[in-house]
mmCIF file of C-alpha atoms in Angstrom:
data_model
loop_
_atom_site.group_PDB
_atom_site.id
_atom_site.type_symbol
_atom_site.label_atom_id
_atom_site.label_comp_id
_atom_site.label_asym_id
_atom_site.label_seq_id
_atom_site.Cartn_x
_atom_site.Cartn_y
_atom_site.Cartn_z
ATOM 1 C CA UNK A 1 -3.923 -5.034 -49.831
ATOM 2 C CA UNK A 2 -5.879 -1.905 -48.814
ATOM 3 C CA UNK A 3 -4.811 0.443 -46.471
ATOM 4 C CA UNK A 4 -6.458 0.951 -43.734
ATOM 5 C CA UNK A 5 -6.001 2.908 -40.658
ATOM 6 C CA UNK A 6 -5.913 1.791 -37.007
ATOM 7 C CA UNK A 7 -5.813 3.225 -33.441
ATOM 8 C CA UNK A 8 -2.197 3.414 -32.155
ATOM 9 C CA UNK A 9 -1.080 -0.142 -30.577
ATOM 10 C CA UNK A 10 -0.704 0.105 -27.080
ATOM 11 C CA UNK A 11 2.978 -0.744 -25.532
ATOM 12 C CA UNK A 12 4.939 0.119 -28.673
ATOM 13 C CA UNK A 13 7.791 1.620 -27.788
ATOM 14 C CA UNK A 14 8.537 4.307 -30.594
ATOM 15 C CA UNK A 15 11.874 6.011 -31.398
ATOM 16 C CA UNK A 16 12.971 9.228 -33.595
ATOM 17 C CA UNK A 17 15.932 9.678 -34.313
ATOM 18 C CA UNK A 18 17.157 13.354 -36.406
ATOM 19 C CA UNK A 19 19.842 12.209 -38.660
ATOM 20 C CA UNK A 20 22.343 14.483 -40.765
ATOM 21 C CA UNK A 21 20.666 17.327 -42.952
ATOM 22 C CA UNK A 22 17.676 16.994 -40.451
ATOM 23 C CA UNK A 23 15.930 13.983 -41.987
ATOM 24 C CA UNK A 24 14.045 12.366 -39.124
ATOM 25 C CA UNK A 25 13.440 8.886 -39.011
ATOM 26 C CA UNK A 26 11.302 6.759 -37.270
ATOM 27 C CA UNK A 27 11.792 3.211 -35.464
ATOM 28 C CA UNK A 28 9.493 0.935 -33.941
ATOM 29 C CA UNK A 29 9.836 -1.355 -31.188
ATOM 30 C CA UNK A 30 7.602 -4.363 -30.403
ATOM 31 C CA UNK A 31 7.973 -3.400 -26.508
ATOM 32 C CA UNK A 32 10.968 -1.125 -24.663
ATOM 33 C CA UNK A 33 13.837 -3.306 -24.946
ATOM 34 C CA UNK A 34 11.824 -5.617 -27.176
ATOM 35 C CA UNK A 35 12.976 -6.017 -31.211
ATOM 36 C CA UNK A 36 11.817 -3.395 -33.936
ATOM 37 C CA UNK A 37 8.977 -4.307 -36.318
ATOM 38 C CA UNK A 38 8.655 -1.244 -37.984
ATOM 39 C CA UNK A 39 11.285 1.389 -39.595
ATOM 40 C CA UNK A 40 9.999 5.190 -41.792
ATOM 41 C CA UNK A 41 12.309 3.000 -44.514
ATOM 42 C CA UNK A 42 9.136 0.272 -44.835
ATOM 43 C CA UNK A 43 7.016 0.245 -47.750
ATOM 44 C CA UNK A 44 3.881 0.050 -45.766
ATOM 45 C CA UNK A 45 3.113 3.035 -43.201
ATOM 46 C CA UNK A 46 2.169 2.993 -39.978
ATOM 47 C CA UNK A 47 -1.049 2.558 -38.499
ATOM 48 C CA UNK A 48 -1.745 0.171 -41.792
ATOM 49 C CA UNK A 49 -3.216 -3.106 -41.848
ATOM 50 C CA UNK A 50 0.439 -4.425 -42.955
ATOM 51 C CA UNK A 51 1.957 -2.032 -39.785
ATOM 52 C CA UNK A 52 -0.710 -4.126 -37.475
ATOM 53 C CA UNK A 53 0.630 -7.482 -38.646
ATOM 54 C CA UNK A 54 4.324 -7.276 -38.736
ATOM 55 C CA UNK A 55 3.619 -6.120 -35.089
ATOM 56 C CA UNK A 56 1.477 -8.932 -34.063
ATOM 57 C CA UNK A 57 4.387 -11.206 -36.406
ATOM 58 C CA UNK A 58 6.571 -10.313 -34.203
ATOM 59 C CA UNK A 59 5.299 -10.522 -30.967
ATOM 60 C CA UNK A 60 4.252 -14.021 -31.457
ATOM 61 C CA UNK A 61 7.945 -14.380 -30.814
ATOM 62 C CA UNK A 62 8.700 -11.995 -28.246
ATOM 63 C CA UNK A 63 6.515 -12.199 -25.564
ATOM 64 C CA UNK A 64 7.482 -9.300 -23.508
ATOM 65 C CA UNK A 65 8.394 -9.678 -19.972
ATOM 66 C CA UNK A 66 8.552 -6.953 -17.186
ATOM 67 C CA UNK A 67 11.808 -7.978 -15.490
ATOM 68 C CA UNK A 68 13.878 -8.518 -18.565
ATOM 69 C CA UNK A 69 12.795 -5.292 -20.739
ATOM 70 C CA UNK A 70 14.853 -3.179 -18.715
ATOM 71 C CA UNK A 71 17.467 -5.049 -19.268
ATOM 72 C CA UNK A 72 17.277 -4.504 -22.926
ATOM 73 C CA UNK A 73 17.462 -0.794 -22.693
ATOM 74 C CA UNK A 74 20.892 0.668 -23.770
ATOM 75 C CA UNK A 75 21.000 2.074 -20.644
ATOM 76 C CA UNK A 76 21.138 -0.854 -18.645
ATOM 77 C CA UNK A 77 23.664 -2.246 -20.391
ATOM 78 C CA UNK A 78 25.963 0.405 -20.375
ATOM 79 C CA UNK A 79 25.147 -0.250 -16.665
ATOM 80 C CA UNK A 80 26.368 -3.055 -16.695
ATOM 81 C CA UNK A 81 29.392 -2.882 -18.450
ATOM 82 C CA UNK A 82 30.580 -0.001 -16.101
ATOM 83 C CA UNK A 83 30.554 -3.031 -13.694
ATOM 84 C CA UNK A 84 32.192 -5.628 -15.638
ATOM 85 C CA UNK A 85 35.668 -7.158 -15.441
ATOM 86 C CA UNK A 86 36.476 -5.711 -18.696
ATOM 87 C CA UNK A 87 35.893 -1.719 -17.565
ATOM 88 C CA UNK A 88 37.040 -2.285 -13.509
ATOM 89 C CA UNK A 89 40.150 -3.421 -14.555
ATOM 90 C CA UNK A 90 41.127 -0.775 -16.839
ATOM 91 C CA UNK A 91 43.771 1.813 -15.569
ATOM 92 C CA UNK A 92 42.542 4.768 -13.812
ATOM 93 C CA UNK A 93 42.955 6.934 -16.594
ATOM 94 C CA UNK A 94 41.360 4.822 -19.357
ATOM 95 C CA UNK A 95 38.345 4.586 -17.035
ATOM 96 C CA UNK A 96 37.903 8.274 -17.325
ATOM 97 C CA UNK A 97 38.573 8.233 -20.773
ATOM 98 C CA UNK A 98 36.215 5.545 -21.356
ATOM 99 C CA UNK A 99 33.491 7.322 -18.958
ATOM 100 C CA UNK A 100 33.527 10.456 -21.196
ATOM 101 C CA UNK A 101 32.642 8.828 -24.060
ATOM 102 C CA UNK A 102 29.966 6.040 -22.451
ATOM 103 C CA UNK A 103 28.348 9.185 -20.860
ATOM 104 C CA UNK A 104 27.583 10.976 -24.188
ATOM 105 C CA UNK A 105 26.895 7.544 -25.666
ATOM 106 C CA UNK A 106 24.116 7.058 -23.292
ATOM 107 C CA UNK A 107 22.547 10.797 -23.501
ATOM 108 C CA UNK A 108 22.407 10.000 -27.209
ATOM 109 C CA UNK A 109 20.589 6.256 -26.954
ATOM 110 C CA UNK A 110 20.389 5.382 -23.447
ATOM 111 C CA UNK A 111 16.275 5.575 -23.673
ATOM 112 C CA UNK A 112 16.661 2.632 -26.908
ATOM 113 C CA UNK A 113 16.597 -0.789 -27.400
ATOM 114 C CA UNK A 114 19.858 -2.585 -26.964
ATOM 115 C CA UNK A 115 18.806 -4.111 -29.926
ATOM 116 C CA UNK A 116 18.662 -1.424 -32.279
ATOM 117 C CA UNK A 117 22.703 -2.086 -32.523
ATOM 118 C CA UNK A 118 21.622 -5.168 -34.239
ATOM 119 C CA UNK A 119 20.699 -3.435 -37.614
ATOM 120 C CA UNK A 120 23.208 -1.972 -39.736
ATOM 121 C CA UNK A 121 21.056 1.824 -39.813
ATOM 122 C CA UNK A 122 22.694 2.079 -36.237
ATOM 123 C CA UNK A 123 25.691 2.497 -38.089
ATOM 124 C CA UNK A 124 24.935 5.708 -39.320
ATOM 125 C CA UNK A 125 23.309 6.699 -36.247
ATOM 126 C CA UNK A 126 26.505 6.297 -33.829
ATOM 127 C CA UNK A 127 28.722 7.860 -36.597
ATOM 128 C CA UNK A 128 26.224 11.058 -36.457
ATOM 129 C CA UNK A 129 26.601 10.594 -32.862
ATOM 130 C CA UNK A 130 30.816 10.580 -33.337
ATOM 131 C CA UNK A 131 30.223 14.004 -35.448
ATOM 132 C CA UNK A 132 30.361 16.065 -32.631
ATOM 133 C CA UNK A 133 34.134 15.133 -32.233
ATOM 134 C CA UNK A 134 34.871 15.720 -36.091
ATOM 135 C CA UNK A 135 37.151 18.657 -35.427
ATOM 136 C CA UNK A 136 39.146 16.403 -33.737
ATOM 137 C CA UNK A 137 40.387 13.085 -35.793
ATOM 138 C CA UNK A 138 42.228 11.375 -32.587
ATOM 139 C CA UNK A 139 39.134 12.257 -30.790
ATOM 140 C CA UNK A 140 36.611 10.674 -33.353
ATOM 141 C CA UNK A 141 38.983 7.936 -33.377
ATOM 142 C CA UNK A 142 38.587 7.093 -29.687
ATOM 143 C CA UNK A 143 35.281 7.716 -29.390
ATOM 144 C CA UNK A 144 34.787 4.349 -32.239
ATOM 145 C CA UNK A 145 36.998 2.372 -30.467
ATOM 146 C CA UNK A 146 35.251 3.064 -26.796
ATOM 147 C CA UNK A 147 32.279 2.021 -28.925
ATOM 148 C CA UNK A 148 33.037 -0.908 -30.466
ATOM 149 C CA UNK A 149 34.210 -2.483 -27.530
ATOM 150 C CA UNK A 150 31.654 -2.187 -26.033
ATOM 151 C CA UNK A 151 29.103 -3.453 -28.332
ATOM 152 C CA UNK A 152 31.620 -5.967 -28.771
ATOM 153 C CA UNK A 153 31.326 -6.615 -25.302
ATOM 154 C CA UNK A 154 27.040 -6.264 -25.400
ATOM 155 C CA UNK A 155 27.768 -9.080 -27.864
ATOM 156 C CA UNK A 156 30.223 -11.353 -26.485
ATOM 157 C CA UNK A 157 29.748 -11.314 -22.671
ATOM 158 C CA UNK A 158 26.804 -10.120 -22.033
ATOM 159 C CA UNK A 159 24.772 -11.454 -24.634
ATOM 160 C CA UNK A 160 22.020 -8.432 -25.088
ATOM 161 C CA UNK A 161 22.439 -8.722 -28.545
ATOM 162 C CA UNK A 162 23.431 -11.091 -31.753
ATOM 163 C CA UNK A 163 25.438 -9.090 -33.590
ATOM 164 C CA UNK A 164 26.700 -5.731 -34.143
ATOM 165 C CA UNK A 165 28.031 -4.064 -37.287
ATOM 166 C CA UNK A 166 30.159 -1.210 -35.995
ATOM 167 C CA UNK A 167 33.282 -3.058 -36.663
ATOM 168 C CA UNK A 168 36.499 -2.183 -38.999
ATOM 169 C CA UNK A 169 35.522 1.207 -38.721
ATOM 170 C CA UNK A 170 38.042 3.200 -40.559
ATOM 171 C CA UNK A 171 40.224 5.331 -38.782
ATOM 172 C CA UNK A 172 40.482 9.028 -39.356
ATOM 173 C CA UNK A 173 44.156 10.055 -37.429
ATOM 174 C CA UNK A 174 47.274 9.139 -38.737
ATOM 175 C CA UNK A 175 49.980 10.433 -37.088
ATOM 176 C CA UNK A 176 53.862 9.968 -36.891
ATOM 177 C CA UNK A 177 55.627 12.519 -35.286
ATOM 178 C CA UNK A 178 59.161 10.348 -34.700
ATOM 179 C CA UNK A 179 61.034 12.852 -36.810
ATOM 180 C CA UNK A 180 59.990 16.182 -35.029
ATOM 181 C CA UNK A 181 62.126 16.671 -31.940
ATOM 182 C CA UNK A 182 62.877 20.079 -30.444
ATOM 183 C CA UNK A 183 66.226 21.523 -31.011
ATOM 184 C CA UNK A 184 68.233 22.425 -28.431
ATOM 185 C CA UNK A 185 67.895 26.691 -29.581
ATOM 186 C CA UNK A 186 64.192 26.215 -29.799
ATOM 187 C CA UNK A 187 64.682 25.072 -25.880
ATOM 188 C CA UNK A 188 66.571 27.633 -25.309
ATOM 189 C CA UNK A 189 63.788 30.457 -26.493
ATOM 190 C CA UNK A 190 61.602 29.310 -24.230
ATOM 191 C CA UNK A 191 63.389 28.995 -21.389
ATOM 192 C CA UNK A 192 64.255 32.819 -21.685
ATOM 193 C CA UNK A 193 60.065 33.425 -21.846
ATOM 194 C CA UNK A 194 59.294 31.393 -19.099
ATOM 195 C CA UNK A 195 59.358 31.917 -15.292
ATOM 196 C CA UNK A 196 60.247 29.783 -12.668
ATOM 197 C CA UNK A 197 57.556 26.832 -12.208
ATOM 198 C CA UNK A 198 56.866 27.307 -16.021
ATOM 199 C CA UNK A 199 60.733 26.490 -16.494
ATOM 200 C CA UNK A 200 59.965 22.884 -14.213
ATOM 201 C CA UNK A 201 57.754 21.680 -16.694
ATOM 202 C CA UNK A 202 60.120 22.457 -19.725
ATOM 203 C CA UNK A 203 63.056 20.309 -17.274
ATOM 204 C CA UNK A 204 60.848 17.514 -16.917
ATOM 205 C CA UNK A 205 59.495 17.188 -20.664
ATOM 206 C CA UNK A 206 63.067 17.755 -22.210
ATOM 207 C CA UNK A 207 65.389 16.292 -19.808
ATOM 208 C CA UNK A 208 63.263 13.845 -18.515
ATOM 209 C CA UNK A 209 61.182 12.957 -21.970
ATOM 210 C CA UNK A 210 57.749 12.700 -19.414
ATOM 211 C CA UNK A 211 54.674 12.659 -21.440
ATOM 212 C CA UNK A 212 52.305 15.570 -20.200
ATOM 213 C CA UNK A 213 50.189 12.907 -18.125
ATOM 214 C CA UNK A 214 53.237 11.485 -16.135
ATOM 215 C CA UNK A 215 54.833 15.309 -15.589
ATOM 216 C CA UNK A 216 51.757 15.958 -12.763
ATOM 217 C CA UNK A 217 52.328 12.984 -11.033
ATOM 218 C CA UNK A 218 55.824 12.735 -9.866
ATOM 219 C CA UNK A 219 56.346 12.901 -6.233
ATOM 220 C CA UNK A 220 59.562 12.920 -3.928
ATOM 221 C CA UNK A 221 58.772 9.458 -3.301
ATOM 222 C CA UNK A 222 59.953 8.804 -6.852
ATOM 223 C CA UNK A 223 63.523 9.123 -6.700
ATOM 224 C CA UNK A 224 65.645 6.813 -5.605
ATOM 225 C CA UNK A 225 69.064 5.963 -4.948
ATOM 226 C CA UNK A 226 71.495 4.406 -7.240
ATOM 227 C CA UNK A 227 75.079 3.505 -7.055
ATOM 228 C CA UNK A 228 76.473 6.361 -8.653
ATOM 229 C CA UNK A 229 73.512 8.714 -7.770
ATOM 230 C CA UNK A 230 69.834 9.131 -8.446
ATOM 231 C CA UNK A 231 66.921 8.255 -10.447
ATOM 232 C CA UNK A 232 63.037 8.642 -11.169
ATOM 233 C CA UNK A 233 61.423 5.115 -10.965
ATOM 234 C CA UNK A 234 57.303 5.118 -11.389
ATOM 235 C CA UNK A 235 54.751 3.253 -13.324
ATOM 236 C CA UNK A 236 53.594 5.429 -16.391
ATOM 237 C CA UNK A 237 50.153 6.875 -16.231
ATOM 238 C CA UNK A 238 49.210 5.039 -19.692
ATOM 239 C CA UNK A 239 50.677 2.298 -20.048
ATOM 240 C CA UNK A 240 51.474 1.308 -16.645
ATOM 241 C CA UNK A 241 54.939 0.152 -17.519
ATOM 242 C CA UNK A 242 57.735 0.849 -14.980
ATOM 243 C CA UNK A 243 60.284 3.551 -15.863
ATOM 244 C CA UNK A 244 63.520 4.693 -15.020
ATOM 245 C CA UNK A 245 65.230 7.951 -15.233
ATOM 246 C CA UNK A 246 68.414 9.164 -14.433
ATOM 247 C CA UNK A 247 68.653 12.179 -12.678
ATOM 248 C CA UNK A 248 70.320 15.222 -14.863
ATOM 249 C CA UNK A 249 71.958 18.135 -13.335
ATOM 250 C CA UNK A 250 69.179 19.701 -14.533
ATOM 251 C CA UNK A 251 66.598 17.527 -13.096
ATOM 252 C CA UNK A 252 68.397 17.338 -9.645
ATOM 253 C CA UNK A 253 67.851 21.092 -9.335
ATOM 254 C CA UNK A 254 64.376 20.640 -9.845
ATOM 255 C CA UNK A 255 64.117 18.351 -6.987
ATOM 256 C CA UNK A 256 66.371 19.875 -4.936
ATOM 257 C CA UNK A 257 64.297 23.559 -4.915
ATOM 258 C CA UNK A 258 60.751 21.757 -4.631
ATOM 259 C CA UNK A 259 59.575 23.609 -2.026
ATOM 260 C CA UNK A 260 59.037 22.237 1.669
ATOM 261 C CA UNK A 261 55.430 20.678 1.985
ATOM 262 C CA UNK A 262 54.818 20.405 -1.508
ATOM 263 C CA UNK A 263 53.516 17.275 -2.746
ATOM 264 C CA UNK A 264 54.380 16.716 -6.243
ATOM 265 C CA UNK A 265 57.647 18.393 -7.653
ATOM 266 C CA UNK A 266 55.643 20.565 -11.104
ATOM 267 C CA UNK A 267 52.823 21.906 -10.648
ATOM 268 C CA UNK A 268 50.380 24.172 -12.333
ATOM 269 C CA UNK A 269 50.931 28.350 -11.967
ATOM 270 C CA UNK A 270 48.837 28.774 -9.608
ATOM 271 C CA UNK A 271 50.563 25.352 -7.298
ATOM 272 C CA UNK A 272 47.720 22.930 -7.552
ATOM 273 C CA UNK A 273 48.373 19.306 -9.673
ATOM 274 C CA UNK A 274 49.437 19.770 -13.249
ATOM 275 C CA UNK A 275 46.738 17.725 -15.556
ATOM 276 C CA UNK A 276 48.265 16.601 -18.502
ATOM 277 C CA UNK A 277 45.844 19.656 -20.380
ATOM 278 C CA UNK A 278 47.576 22.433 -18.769
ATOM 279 C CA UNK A 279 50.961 20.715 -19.401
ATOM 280 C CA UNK A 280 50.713 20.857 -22.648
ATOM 281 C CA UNK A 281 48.403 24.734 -22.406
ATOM 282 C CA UNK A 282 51.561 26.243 -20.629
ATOM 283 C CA UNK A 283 54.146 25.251 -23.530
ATOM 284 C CA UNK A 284 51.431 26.442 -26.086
ATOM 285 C CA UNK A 285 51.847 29.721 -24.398
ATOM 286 C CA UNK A 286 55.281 29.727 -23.891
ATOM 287 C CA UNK A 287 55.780 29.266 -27.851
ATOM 288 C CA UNK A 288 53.525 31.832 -28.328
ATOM 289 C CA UNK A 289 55.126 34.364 -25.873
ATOM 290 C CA UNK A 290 58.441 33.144 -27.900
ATOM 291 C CA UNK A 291 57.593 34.025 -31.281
ATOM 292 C CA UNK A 292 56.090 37.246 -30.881
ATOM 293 C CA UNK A 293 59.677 38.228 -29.140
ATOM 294 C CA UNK A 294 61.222 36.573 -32.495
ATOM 295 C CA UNK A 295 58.879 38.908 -34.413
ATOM 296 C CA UNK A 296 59.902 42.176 -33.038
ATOM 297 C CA UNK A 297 63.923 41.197 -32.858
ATOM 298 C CA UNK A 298 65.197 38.607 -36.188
ATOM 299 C CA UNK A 299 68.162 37.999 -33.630
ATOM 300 C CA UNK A 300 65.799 35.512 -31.860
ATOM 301 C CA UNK A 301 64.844 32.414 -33.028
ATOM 302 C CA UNK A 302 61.276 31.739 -34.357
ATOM 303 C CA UNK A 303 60.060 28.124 -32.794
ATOM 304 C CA UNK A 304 58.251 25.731 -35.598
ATOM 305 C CA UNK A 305 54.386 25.730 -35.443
ATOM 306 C CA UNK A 306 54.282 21.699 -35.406
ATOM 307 C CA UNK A 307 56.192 21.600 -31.910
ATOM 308 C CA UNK A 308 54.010 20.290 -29.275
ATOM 309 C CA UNK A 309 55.554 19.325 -25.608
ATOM 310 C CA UNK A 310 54.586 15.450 -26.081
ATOM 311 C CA UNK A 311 57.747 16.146 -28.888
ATOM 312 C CA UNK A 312 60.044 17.078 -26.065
ATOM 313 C CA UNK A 313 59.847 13.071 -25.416
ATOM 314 C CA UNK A 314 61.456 12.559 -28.554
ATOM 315 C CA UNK A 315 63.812 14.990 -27.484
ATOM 316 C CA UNK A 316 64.819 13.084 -24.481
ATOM 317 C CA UNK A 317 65.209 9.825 -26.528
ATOM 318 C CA UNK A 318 67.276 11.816 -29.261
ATOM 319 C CA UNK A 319 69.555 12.744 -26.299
ATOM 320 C CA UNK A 320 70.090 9.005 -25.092
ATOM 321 C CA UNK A 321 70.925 8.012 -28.536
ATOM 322 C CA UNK A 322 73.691 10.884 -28.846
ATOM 323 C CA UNK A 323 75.335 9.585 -25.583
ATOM 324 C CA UNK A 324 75.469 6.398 -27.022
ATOM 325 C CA UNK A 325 72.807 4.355 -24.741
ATOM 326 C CA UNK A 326 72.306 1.341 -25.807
ATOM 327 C CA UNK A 327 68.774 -0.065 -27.018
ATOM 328 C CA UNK A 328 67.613 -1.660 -23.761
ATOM 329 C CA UNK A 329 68.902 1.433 -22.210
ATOM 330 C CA UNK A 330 66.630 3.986 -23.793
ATOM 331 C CA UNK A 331 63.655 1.617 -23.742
ATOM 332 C CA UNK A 332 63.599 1.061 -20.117
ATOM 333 C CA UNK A 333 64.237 4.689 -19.535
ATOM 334 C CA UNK A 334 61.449 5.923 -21.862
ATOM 335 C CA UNK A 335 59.279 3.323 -20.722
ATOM 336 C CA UNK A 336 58.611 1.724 -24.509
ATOM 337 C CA UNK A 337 59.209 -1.865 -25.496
ATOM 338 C CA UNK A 338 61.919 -3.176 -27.110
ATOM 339 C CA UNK A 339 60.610 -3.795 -30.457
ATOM 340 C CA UNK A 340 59.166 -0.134 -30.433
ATOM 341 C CA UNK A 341 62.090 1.348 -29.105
ATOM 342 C CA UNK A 342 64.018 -0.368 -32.012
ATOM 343 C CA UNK A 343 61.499 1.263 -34.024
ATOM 344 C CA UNK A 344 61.556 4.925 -33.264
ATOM 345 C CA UNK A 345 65.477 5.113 -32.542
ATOM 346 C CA UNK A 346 65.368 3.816 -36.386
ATOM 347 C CA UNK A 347 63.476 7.264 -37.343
ATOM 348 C CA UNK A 348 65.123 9.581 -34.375
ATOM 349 C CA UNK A 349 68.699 8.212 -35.876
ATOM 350 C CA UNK A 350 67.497 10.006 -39.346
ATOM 351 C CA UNK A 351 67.040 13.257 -38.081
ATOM 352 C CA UNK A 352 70.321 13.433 -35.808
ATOM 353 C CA UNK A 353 73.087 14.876 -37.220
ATOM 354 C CA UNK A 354 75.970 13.909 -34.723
ATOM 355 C CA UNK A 355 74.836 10.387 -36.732
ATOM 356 C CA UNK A 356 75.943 11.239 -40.224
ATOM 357 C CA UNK A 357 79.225 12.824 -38.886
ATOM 358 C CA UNK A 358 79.891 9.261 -37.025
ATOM 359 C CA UNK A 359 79.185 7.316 -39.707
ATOM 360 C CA UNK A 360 81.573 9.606 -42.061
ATOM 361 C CA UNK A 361 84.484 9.488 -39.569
ATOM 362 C CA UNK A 362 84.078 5.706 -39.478
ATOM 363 C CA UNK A 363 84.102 5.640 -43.393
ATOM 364 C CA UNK A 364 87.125 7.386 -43.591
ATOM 365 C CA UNK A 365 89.106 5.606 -40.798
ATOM 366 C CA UNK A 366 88.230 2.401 -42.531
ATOM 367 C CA UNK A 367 89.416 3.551 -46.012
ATOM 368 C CA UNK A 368 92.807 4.816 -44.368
ATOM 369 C CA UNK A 369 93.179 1.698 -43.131
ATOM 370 C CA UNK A 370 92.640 0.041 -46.358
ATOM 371 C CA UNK A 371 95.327 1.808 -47.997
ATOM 372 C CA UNK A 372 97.819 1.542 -45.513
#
């Protein structure tokens, strides 16, 4: 058929998106919201004779309408998600989380057709969109997941579109950090860096094994009374799972010299709440005030790059299994499950040497024995 030019059709709602390498591609929509009739991928160009009837094609099927359109528009949706069961009854914190990552989402495609999502190009388009966190694989990572559930959602509950094909995404972080734990001389070099409200952060991480999001939020409010003396009962930040701590020496001091009017018992350096960033910024500094001691005096000891406070947790759990706490003992105090408390003790046990001595003393108590 012979090409032949036309005027622009009126109402088209036209998209470009600049994909990796700058290659810029073009997508056509029968209306705003409406379903795309016309991609730069076609074999036919636009403003042809072809372009004029895949657009009337599909219109004779999609009748626009003024109150629906808008509903069609990412935007919207993302709207209405924000308002759904599924994102109201998140936690707090996952909310936020979430938020971050809907908020870019939108900037990116908010102006588009719900139904874009529908074509498997979109694919490339979100993961161009994800780029922006590629220095970061546990970033990346969460950014597909806050995706896909919500498309999934689109799909599902809301019904804005048929199908989606952002789905068994690969996953770029892989982490298991159940064999790094802080030894107790490695402790010890930072404690002789750090001053007095940097020390109550190092307490609560090692002796209390608080992840950096639960170390901000502790309150006096939290400990209570036990028979034989004290403990720190909340609800972790995450996971929202109840936890209790004893109280340490160490950790009793710590409550017992929060200062009069103070609302939560670690703060930040300059006394305002600790977020879980600054948490984990102040033992980043620490290590680094640390190791440029050990650099100018080989009497000191150097502490291992890897070390990060959320390992100070592992610490704490490493600590429980020395004094012989039993399974349901640690989990409840560390806040896991049982089945992934059974887990990690498995790989803590590896890497704690008061084990292997145990298990040697047992072996040769139970060959005396047999030769007696």
């Amino acid at each position: 058929m012979a090409k032949s030019k036309s005027k622009p059709l009126q109402g088209v709602h036209r998209v470009k998106k600049r994909l990796s390498g700058g290659v810029i591609k073009k997508y056509h929509y029968a209306f705003r919201g409406g379903p795309k009739f016309w991609s730069s991928d076609c074999s036919f160009e636009e403003g042809s004779t072809e372009y004029a009837l895949a657009y009337a094609a599909i219109l004779r099927g999609h009748k626009p309408s003024v109150s629906t359109a808008g509903r069609k528009i990412t935007r919207s949706v993302i709207d209405r998600y924000r308002r759904s069961a599924h994102f109201v009854n998140l936690s707090e914190r996952t909310r936020s989380d979430y938020g971050k990552y809907l908020t870019s989402f939108e900037e990116a495609f908010g102006d588009d057709p719900i139904k874009m999502f529908e074509e498997k190009e979109a694919v490339a388009e979100i993961r161009e969109w994800k780029d922006r966190w590629a220095h970061s694989p546990k970033q990346y990572d969460y950014a597909t997941s806050v995706v896909t559930r919500f498309l999934n959602w689109a799909m599902n509950d809301d019904a804005s579109i048929l199908v989606h094909h952002h789905a068994n995404i690969a996953r770029l972080y892989r982490s298991d950090r159940s064999d790094i734990v802080w030894l107790p001389e490695e402790l010890r070099a930072l404690r002789a860096v750090a001053n007095d409200r940097e020390k109550r952060v190092l307490i609560a991480a090692s002796e209390g094994g608080l992840t950096p999001q639960d170390i901000g939020i502790l309150r006096n409010e939290h400990v209570q009374k036990t028979p034989n003396g004290r403990r720190l009962f909340f609800r972790r930040t995450k996971s929202g799972k109840p936890v209790s701590i004893p109280v340490t020496p160490a950790l009793s001091t710590l409550i017992e010299t929060t200062p009069a009017g103070q609302e939560y018992l670690v703060v930040s350096l300059e006394g305002h709440m600790l977020t879980p960033e600054r948490a984990s910024g102040i033992v980043r500094d620490l290590k680094k005030r640390a190791n440029a001691a050990a650099a100018k005096d080989s009497s000191l000891v150097h502490i291992r790059d890897e070390l990060r406070l959320y390992d100070m947790r592992g610490t704490a759990a490493t600590e429980l299994l020395r004094a012989g706490c039993s399974l349901n003992e640690i989990a409840v105090t560390m806040g896991w499950g049982l089945r992934h408390a059974a887990n990690i003790i498995e790989k803590y046990a590896a890497v704690v040497p008061e084990v292997a001595d145990e298990v040697l003393k047992k072996l040769d108590e139970f060959r005396k024995n047999r030769s007696e």
